[in-house]
Each structure stands twice: as structure tokens, then as C-alpha cells.
Short mmCIF file of C-alpha atoms in Angstrom, two decimals:
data_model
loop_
_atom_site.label_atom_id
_atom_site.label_comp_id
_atom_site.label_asym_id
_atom_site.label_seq_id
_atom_site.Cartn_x
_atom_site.Cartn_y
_atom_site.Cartn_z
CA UNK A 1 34.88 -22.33 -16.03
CA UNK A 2 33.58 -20.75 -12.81
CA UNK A 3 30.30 -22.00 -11.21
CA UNK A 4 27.49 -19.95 -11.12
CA UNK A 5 28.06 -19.74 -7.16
CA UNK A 6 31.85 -18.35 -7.33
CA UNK A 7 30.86 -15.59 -9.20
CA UNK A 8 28.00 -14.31 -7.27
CA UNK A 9 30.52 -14.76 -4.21
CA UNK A 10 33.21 -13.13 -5.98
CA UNK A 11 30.93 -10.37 -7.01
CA UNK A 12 29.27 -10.15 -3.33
CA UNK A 13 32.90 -9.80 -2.05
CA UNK A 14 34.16 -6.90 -4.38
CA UNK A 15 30.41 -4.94 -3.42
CA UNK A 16 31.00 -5.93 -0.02
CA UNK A 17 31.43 -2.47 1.78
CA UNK A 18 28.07 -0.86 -0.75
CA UNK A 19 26.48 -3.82 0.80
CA UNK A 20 26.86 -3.40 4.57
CA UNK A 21 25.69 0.33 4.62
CA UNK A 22 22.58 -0.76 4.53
CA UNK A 23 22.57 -2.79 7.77
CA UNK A 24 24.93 -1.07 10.25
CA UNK A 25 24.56 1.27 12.78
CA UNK A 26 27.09 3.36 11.67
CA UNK A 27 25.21 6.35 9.90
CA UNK A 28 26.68 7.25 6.62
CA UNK A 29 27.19 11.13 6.02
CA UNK A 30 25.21 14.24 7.67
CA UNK A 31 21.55 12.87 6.47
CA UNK A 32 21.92 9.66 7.99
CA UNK A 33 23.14 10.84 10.81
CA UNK A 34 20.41 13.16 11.33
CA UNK A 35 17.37 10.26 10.65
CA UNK A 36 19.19 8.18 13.08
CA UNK A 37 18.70 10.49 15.66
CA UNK A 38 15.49 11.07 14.54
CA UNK A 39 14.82 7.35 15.05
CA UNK A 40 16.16 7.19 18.16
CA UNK A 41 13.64 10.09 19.64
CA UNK A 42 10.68 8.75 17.97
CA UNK A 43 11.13 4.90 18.68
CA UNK A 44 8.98 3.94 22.46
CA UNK A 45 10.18 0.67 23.61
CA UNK A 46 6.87 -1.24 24.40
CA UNK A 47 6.22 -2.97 27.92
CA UNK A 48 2.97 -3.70 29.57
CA UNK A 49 3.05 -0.56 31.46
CA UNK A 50 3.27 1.35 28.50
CA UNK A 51 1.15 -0.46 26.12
CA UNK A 52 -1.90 -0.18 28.93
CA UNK A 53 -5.14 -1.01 28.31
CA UNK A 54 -6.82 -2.01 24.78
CA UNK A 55 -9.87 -1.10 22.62
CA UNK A 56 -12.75 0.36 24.43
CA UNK A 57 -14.85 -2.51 23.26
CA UNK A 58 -14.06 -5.83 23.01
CA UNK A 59 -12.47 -6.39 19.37
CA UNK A 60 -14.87 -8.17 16.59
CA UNK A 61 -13.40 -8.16 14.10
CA UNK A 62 -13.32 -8.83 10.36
CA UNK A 63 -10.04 -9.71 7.85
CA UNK A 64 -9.99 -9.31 4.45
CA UNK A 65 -7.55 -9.79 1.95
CA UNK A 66 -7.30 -10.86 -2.24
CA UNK A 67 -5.47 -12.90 -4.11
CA UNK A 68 -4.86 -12.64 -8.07
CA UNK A 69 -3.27 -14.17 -11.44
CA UNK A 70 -2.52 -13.33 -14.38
CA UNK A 71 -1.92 -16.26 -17.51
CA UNK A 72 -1.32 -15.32 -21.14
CA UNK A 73 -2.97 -17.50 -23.58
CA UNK A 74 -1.98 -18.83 -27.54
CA UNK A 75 -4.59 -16.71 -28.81
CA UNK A 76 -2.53 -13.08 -27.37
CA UNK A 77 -4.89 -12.04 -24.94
CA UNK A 78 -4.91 -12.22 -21.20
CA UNK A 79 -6.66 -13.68 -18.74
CA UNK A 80 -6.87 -12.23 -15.07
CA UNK A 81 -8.10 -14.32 -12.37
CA UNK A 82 -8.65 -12.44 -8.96
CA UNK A 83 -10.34 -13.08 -5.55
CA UNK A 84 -10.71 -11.96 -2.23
CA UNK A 85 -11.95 -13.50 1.86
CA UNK A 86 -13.26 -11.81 4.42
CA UNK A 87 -13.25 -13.80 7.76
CA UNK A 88 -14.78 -12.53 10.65
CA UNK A 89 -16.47 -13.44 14.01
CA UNK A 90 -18.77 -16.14 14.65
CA UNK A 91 -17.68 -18.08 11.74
CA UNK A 92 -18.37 -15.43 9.00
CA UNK A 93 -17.18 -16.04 5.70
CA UNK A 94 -17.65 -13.81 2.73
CA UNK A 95 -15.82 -14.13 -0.33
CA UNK A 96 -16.15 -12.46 -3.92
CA UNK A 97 -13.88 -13.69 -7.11
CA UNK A 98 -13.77 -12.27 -11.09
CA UNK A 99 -12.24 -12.72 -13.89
CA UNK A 100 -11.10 -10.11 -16.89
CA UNK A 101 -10.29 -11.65 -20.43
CA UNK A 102 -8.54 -8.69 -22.20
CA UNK A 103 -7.56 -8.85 -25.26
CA UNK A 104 -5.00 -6.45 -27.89
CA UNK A 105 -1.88 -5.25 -26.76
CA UNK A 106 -1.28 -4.39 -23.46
CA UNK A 107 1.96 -3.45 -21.63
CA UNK A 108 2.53 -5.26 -18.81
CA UNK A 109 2.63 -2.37 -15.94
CA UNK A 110 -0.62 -1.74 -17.00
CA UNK A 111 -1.67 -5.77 -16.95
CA UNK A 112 -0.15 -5.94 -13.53
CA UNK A 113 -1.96 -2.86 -12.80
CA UNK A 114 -5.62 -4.06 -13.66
CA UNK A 115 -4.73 -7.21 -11.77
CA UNK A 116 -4.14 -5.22 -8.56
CA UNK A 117 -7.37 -2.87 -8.69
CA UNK A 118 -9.94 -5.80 -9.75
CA UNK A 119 -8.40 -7.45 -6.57
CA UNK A 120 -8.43 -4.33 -4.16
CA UNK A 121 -11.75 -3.43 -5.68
CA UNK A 122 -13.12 -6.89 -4.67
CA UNK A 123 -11.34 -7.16 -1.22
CA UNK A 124 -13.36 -3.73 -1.10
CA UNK A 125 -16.49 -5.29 -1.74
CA UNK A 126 -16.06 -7.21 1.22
CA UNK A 127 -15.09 -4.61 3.94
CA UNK A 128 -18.12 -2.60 2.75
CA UNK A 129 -20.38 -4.99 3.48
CA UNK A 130 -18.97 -5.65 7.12
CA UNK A 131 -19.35 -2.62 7.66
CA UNK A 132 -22.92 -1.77 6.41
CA UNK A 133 -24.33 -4.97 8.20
CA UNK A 134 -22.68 -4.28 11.50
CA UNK A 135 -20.46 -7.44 11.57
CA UNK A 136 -18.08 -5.98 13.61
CA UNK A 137 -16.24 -3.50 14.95
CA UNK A 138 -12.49 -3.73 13.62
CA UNK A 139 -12.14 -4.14 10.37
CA UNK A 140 -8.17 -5.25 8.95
CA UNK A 141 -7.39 -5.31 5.38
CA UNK A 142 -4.18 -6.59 4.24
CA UNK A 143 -1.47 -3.21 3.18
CA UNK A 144 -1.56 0.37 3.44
CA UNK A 145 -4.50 2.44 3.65
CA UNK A 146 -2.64 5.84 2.01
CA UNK A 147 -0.20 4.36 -0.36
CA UNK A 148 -3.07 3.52 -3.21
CA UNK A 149 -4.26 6.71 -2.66
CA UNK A 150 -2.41 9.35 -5.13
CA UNK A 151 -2.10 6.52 -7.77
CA UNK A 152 -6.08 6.65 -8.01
CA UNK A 153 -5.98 9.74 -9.39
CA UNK A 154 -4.63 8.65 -12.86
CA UNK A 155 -7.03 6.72 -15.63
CA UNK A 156 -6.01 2.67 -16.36
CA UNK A 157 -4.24 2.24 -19.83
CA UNK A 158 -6.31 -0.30 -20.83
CA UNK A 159 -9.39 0.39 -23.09
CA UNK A 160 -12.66 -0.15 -21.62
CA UNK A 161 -11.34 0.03 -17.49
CA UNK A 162 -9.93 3.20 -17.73
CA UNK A 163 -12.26 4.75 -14.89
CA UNK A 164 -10.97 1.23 -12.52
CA UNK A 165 -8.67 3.53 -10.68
CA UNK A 166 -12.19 5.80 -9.72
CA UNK A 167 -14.27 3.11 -8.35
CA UNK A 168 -11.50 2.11 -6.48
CA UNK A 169 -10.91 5.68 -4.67
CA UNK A 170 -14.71 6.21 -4.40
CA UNK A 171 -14.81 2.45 -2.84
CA UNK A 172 -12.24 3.94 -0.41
CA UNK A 173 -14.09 6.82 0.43
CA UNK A 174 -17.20 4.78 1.40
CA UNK A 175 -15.32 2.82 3.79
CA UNK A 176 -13.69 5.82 5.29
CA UNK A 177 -17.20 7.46 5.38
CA UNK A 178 -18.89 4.65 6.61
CA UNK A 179 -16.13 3.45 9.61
CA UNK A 180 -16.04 6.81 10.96
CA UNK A 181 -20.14 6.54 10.75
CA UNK A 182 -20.17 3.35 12.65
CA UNK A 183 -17.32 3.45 14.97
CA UNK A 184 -15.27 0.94 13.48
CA UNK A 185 -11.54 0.80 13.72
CA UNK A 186 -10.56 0.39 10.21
CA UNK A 187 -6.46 -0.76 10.40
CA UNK A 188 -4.42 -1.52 7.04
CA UNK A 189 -1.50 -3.59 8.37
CA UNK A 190 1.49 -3.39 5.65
CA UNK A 191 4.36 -6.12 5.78
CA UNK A 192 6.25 -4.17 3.79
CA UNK A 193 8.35 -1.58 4.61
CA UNK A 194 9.99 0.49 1.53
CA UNK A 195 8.18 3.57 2.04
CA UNK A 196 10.36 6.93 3.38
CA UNK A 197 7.25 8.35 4.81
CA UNK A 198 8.60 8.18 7.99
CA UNK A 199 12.10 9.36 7.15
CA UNK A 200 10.83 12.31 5.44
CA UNK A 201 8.92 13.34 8.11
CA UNK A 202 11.78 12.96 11.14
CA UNK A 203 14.16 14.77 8.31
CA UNK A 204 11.77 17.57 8.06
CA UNK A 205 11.28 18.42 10.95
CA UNK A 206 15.09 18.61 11.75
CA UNK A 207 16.33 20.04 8.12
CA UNK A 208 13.00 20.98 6.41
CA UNK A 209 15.13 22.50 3.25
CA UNK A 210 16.93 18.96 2.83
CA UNK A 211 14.02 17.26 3.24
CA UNK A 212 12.59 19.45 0.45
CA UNK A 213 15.09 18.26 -1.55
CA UNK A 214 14.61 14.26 -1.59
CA UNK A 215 12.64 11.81 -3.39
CA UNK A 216 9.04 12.06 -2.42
CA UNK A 217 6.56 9.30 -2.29
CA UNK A 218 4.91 6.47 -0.33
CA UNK A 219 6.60 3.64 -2.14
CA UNK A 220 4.62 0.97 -0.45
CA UNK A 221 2.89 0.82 -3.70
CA UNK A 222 3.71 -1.78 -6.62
CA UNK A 223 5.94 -0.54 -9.23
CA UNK A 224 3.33 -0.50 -12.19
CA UNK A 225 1.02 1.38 -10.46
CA UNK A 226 3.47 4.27 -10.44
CA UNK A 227 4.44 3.63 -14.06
CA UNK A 228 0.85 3.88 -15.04
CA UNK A 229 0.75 7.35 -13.27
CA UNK A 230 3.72 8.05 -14.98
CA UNK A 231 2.22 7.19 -18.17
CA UNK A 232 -1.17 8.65 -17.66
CA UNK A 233 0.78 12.35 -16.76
CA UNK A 234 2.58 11.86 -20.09
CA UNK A 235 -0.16 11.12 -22.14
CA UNK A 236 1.99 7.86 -23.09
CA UNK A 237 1.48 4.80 -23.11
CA UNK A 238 5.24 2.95 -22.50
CA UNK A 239 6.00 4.45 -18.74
CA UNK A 240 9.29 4.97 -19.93
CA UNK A 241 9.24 8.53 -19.16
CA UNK A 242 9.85 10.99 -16.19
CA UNK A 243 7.63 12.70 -14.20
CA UNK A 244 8.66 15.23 -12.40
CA UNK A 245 7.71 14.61 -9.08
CA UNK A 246 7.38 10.68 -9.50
CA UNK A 247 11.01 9.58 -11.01
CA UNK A 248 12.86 12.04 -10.40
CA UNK A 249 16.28 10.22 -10.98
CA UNK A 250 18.40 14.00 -10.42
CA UNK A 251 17.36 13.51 -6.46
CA UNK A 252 18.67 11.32 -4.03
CA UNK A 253 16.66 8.64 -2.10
CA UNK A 254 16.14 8.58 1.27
CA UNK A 255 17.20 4.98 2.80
CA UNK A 256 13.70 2.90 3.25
CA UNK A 257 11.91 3.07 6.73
CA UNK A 258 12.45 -0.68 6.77
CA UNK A 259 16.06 -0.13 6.54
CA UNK A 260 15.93 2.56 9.29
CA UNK A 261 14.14 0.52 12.00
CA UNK A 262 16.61 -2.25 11.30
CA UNK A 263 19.80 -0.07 11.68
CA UNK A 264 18.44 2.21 14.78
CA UNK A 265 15.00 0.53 16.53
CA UNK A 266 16.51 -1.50 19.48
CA UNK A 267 13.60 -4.18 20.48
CA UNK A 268 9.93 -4.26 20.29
CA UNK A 269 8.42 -0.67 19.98
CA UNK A 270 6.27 1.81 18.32
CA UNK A 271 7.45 5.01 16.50
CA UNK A 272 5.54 8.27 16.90
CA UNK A 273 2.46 8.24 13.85
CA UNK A 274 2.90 10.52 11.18
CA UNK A 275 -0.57 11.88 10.27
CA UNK A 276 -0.47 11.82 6.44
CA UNK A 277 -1.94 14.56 4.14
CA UNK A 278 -1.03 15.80 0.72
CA UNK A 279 2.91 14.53 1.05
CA UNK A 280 2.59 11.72 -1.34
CA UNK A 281 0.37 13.81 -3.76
CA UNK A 282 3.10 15.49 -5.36
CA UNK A 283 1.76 14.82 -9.29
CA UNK A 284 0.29 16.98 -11.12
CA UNK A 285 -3.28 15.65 -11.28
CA UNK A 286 -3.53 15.77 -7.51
CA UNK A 287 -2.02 19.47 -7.56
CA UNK A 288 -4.62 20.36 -9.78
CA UNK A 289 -7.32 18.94 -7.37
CA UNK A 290 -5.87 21.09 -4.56
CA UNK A 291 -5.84 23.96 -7.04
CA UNK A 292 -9.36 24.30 -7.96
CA UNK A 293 -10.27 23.49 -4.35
CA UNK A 294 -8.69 26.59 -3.00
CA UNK A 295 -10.03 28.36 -5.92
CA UNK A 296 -13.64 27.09 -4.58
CA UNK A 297 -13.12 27.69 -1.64
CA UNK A 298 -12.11 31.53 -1.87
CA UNK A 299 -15.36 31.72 -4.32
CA UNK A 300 -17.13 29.65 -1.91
CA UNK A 301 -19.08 29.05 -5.20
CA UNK A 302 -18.42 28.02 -8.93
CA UNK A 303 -18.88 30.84 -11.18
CA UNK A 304 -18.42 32.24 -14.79
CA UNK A 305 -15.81 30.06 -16.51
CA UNK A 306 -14.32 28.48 -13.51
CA UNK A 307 -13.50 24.97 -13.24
CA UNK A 308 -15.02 22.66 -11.43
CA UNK A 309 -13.92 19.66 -9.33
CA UNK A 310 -15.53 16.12 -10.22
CA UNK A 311 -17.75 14.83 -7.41
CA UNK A 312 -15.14 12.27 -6.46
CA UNK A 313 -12.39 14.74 -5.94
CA UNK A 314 -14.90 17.18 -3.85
CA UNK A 315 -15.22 13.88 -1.76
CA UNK A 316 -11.62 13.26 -1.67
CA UNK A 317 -11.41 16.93 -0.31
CA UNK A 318 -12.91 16.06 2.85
CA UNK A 319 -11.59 12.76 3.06
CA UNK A 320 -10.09 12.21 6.28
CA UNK A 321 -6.09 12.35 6.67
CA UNK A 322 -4.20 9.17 7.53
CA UNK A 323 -1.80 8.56 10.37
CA UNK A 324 0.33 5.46 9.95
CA UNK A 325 3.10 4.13 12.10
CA UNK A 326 5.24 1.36 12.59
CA UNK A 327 5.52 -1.36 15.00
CA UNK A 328 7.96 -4.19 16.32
CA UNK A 329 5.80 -6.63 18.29
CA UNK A 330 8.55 -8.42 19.49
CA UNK A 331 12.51 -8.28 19.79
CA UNK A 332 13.76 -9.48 16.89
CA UNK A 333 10.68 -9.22 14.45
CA UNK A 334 9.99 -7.25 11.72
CA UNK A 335 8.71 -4.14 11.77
CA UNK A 336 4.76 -3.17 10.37
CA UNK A 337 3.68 -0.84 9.01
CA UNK A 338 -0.08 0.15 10.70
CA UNK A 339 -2.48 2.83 9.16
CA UNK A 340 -5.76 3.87 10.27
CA UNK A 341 -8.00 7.16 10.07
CA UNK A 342 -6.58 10.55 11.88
CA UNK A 343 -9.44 10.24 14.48
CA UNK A 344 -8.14 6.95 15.60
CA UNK A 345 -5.55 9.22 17.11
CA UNK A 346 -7.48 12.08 17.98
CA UNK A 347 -7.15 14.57 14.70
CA UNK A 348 -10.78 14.13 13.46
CA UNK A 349 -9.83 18.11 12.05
CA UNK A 350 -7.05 16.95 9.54
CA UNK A 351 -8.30 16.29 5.57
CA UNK A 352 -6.40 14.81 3.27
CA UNK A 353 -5.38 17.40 0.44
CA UNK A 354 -5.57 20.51 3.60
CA UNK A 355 -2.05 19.72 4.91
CA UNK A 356 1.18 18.26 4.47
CA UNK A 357 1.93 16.12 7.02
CA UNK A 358 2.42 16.57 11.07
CA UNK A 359 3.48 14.04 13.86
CA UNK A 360 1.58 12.62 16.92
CA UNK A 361 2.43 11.36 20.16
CA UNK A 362 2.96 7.48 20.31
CA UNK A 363 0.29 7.30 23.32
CA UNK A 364 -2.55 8.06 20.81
CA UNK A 365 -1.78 4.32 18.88
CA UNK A 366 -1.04 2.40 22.22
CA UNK A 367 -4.48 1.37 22.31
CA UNK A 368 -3.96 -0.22 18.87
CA UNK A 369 -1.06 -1.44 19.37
CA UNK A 370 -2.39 -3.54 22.99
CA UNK A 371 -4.84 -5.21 20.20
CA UNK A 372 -2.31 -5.88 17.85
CA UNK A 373 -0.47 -7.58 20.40
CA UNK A 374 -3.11 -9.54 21.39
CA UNK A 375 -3.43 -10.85 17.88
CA UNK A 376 0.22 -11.62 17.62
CA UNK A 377 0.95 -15.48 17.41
CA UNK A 378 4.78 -15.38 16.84
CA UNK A 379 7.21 -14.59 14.35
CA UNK A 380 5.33 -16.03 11.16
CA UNK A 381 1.70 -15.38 12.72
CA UNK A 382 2.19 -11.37 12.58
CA UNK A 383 -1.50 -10.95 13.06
CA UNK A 384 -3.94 -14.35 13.32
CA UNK A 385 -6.95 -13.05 11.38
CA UNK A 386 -4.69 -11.76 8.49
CA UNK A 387 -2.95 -14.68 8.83
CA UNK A 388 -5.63 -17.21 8.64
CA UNK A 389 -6.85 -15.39 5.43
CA UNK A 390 -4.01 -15.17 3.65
CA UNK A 391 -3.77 -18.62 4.01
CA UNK A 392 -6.81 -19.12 2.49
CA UNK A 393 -7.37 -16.73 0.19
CA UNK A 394 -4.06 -17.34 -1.37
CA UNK A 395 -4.68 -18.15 -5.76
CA UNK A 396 -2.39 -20.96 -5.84
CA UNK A 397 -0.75 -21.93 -9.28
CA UNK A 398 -2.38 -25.31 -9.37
CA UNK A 399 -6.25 -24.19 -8.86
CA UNK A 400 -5.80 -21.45 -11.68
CA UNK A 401 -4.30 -23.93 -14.13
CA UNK A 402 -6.03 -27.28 -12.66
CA UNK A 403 -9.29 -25.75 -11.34
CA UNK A 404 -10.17 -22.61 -13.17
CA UNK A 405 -8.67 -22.93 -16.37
CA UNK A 406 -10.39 -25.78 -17.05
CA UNK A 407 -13.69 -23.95 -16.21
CA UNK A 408 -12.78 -21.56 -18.88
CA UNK A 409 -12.77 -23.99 -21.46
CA UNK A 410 -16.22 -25.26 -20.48
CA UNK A 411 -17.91 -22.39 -20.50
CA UNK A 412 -16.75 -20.94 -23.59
CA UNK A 413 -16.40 -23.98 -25.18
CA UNK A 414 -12.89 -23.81 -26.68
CA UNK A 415 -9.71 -25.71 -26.42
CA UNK A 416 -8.20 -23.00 -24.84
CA UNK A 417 -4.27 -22.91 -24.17
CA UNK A 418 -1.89 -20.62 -22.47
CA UNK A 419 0.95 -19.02 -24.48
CA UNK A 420 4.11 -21.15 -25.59
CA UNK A 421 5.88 -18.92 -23.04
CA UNK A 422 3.49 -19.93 -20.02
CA UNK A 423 3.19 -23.26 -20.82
CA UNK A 424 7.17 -24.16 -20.27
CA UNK A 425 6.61 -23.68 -16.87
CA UNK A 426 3.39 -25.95 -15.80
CA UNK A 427 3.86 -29.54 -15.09
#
């Protein structure tokens, strides 16, 4: 009988030309050939000359990010554990932590989904506060700024947090409000890189009726938060179906920015920011919302019978855009993904829903960029304040089953016990 390991070499070997597309230079039909030159004329090699001087003020700054778990217990509920960290100068420590007990049946994209909004809402929490108290004057959460954004539109399918999703996006809005308010550089620094935001935009502005064509969507977004939307759009609950815009299987995929960096990007650098609008609001819910807006806005005023738009999506109107970009910090790294406001580089007049999307010039981010590079510590220190937090923040298997599951059972008073299925795997 074969081992384990000669069949996954065997079956590496015999997928071994599929495999290598996706990591040489050699571009693979008249699309790929067309991003790679894209690449190539939006990639800046970085130097000191180039990257210049840094922030205006000297940086104080503030990191935040969350951590979460989820166990199922005997009695077929389950239990969500999630907390966030925000370090900052001068010592500062703030941290916030919850915990949801939800019981009935409940799919798991929507479990995982609940998870990932008590923890954003949280890590929230905590950049709010920085901000309101003056505790700085950069401000870096962990992950993309835009990519939560058109999955807030859609309700949670889980009784009782349905509206999670809205205090979320209105949480967002604050901060946005409240950065551009205080002049603080608000930067969400992604390690992943699966989006095609970047690809879409170089391929539209070479072949804008291809472009038109392809999947759409900032996929640096967890998987069950586009289920849910899928779900929520088709009024079901098992995320098995299509949406339209959201899984459409019929078009192709463009390959990942990630994977177009790798295959094209020679050494450290910084692409050209794409300033991001409506592009990855292509569901219905969010077409709706720029429906009625141009309705109100050609009324100038709600009247007779015509809809109106919720106070959170009148906000979300004159939200400001988002330009992200990505950066190698050094030869050999991998690249991240950066977001911030459209002022940050200059385009205080772009809203969100009001546009599509539209590049800049790299020279508006090298500011950012010289203070990213000042908090760069080497291959597996990306970034030291998000680095230092993660490391703390981090909800390791061991507290939530030594530590807080324990705490459970005091305060409720019950033997309580994870499922048959969780408990296999705890020592």
C-alpha cells in the first residue's frame, strides 16, 4: 500500500504544470499578459531618495487588534469567546473582551460570522477611544479598512444579533468621521493578499470591457462573511446559493494581487493606490443604497411615496472613499496590503458609493510608506506595534479551555462540557 506521502507526490507531479502558473513569470494568455504589464508600470522600486521624508509629525501611535474562539458545548449551543488590545505610546494599554453563549441551530458561516464582528466591533471600541482622548496621532488596526465594508450591508443570521453587521459599519463611520476630525492617520495594514482589487483596476484601465467581464470583489474578507451576504440576498438561510454579483461561478477569476506581485514586483516597492469607491459594492442591497441616493439627490428632498435611506446609509453616502495599496518593505518579503482614507492621498472630494474606482500617483503614499519602514523590524516583525499586539492579544487554545472555560462554570454554576466532537482534541 502506498504511504500517504507517495501519493500526494505522485499527485503533485501529474498537477505539476496547473501548479507552476501560478508562480512564473511567464504570463499565461492575453489577460495575463496585459496585468503583467500593468504591474510592471505601476510597481516604484523604493530607495531613500524616493521614499523622502516621513509624517509631518512625529508618529504616536496606537495598535489594535482582536483575537476570538469559538467552542461547542454537550448541551448544542455555542460559546464565543472574543477580545481585543490596543497598545499605544507611553505605555498605554487598553483592552476590551466578551463573550456570546448562543444557543439553537446555527450554521456555521454564520457562527464564524458573529465571531468576527463581536471581535472587530470590540477592536473598534478601542480605536474610538484613542481617538476621542487624543492618544495619538496614527492609529493601525490589524486588516483592511474597505474589505468589511459591502458585507455590512447584509443582517446576521442569527436571531437576536441580526443588526451586528450595523453597529459595526456605524462604528466604522465614527472612526472615519472622527480621524479626519482630529488629524489622525488611520492605516489598516492587511497580511493578506487574495483580493483582485488591484488587478481589476490595472485591467480596466487597459481593457475596461474585459475587466467588466471578471469576478468582482475585495476578497480580503473571510469566506462566511460573503456566504452570509449571500444568504441574507436570498432570503435563505444555507448560503448554498448564487448571487449574482457575489458567486458568480459563469465568470472567470482574476489571479490574486498576491500572486501578481510575486510573479512581476522585482524588490522592495510600492504600487500606485487605487482609490476605492463603489467597486466592491456590486450586491444588490448596496445598489439599492446608491439608487435611492440619486433619487434624493435629484429631489434634493423626500417626497410623496418615495423611499427613504436609513440614517446609516445617508452616512455611508458621505463616507469617505478608500485608497489602498501594496507594499514590499524589503527584497524578498511579502507584500502588504495598506489602506487609509482618500485624503491621506490628497482626494478629500471622493465618497464612497459616488464613484467607481480611480488610481493615484505612488508619491501621495511615500510619506506612509517612510513610516512604515521605520516600523519594519525584519521579515517576521512586518510592523512592531502590530506585531507586539498580536502577540499579545492572541486567544490561545489553552487560556479558553484552562482559563476561561473554567470561569464559565463558576459563574453559572454548571458542570459545563464541550461537545464529544471538541473534546477529542484537548489534552
Amino acid at each position: 500500500m502506498a504511504s500517504f506521502i507517495d501519493l500526494i507526490a505522485e499527485s503533485i507531479h501529474l498537477r505539476r504544470d496547473e501548479f507552476l502558473t501560478g508562480f512564473t513569470e511567464k504570463p499565461h494568455g492575453d489577460i495575463e499578459q496585459r496585468l503583467a504589464a500593468g504591474i510592471q508600470a505601476h510597481w516604484h522600486p523604493l530607495s531613500p531618495e524616493v521614499v523622502g521624508d516621513a509624517l509631518h509629525q512625529k508618529p504616536q501611535a496606537g495598535a489594535v487588534d482582536g483575537s476570538r474562539a469559538i467552542r461547542a458545548l454537550s448541551i448544542g449551543a455555542d460559546w464565543i469567546v472574543a477580545q481585543a488590545l490596543l497598545l499605544g505610546p507611553d505605555g498605554l494599554r487598553l483592552s476590551v473582551a466578551d463573550t456570546l453563549l448562543l444557543r439553537g441551530e446555527i450554521e456555521l458561516p454564520a457562527l464564524n460570522r458573529c465571531a468576527s464582528l463581536l471581535m472587530r466591533s470590540l477592536e473598534l471600541d478601542l480605536a474610538l477611544k484613542f481617538v476621542r482622548e487624543g492618544l495619538g496621532n496614527v492609529l493601525l488596526l490589524d486588516g483592511s479598512l474597505y474589505a468589511d465594508l459591502p458585507y455590512l450591508l447584509y443582517n446576521l443570521a442569527i436571531g437576536g444579533y441580526e443588526d451586528l453587521p450595523s453597529k459595526v459599519l456605524g462604528q466604522y463611520l465614527d472612526l472615519f468621521d472622527l480621524c479626519q476630525q482630529r488629524g489622525v492617520l488611520l492605516l489598516g495594514i492587511a497580511k493578506r493578499t487574495r483580493s483582485t482589487i488591484l488587478g481589476h483596476a490595472l485591467l480596466a484601465e487597459r481593457q475596461p470591457a474585459i475587466a467588466a467581464n471578471l469576478q468582482q470583489g475585495d476578497l480580503d474578507q473571510t469566506p462566511e462573511a460573503t456566504m452570509q451576504a449571500v444568504s441574507a440576498e436570498n432570503g435563505s438561510s444555507n448560503g448554498n446559493q448564487h448571487h449574482p454579483d457575489l458567486l458568480r461561478r459563469d465568470l472567470p477569476r482574476l489571479p490574486s494581487d498576491g500572486e501578481l506581485l510575486y510573479r512581476w514586483a522585482v524588490g522592495s516597492g510600492i504600487t500606485d493606490p487605487v482609490l476605492l469607491g463603489s467597486t466592491s459594492f456590486g450586491h444588490t442591497s448596496a445598489q439599492k443604497v446608491a439608487a435611492l441616493a440619486a433619487q434624493l439627490r435629484q429631489a434634493k428632498s423626500a417626497q410623496g411615496g418615495q423611499e427613504q435611506l436609513s440614517p446609516l446609509h445617508e452616512r455611508l453616502l458621505v463616507a469617505p472613499a478608500i485608497g489602498t495599496f501594496y507594499v514590499r518593505l524589503a527584497p524578498g518579503e511579502d507584500v502588504l496590503r495598506v489602506d487609509t482614507l482618500a485624503p491621506t492621498f490628497g482626494r478629500d472630494d471622493l465618497h464612497l458609493l459616488e464613484f467607481d474606482h480611480t488610481l493615484a500617483s505612488y508619491i501621495t503614499a511615500l510619506p506612509v510608506v517612510s513610516y512604515l519602514l521605520g516600523e519594519y523590524g525584519g521579515l517576521s516583525v512586518y510592523n512592531a506595534a502590530l506585531y507586539v499586539v498580536d502577540r499579545e492579544v492572541r486567544l490561545h487554545s489553552a487560556t479558553v479551555d484552562q482559563v476561561y472555560l473554567p470561569v464559565l462554570r463558576r459563574q453559572l454554576g454548571y458542570p459545563i462540557q464541550y461537545d464529544r466532537s471538541t473534546r477529542r482534541f484537548i489534552g
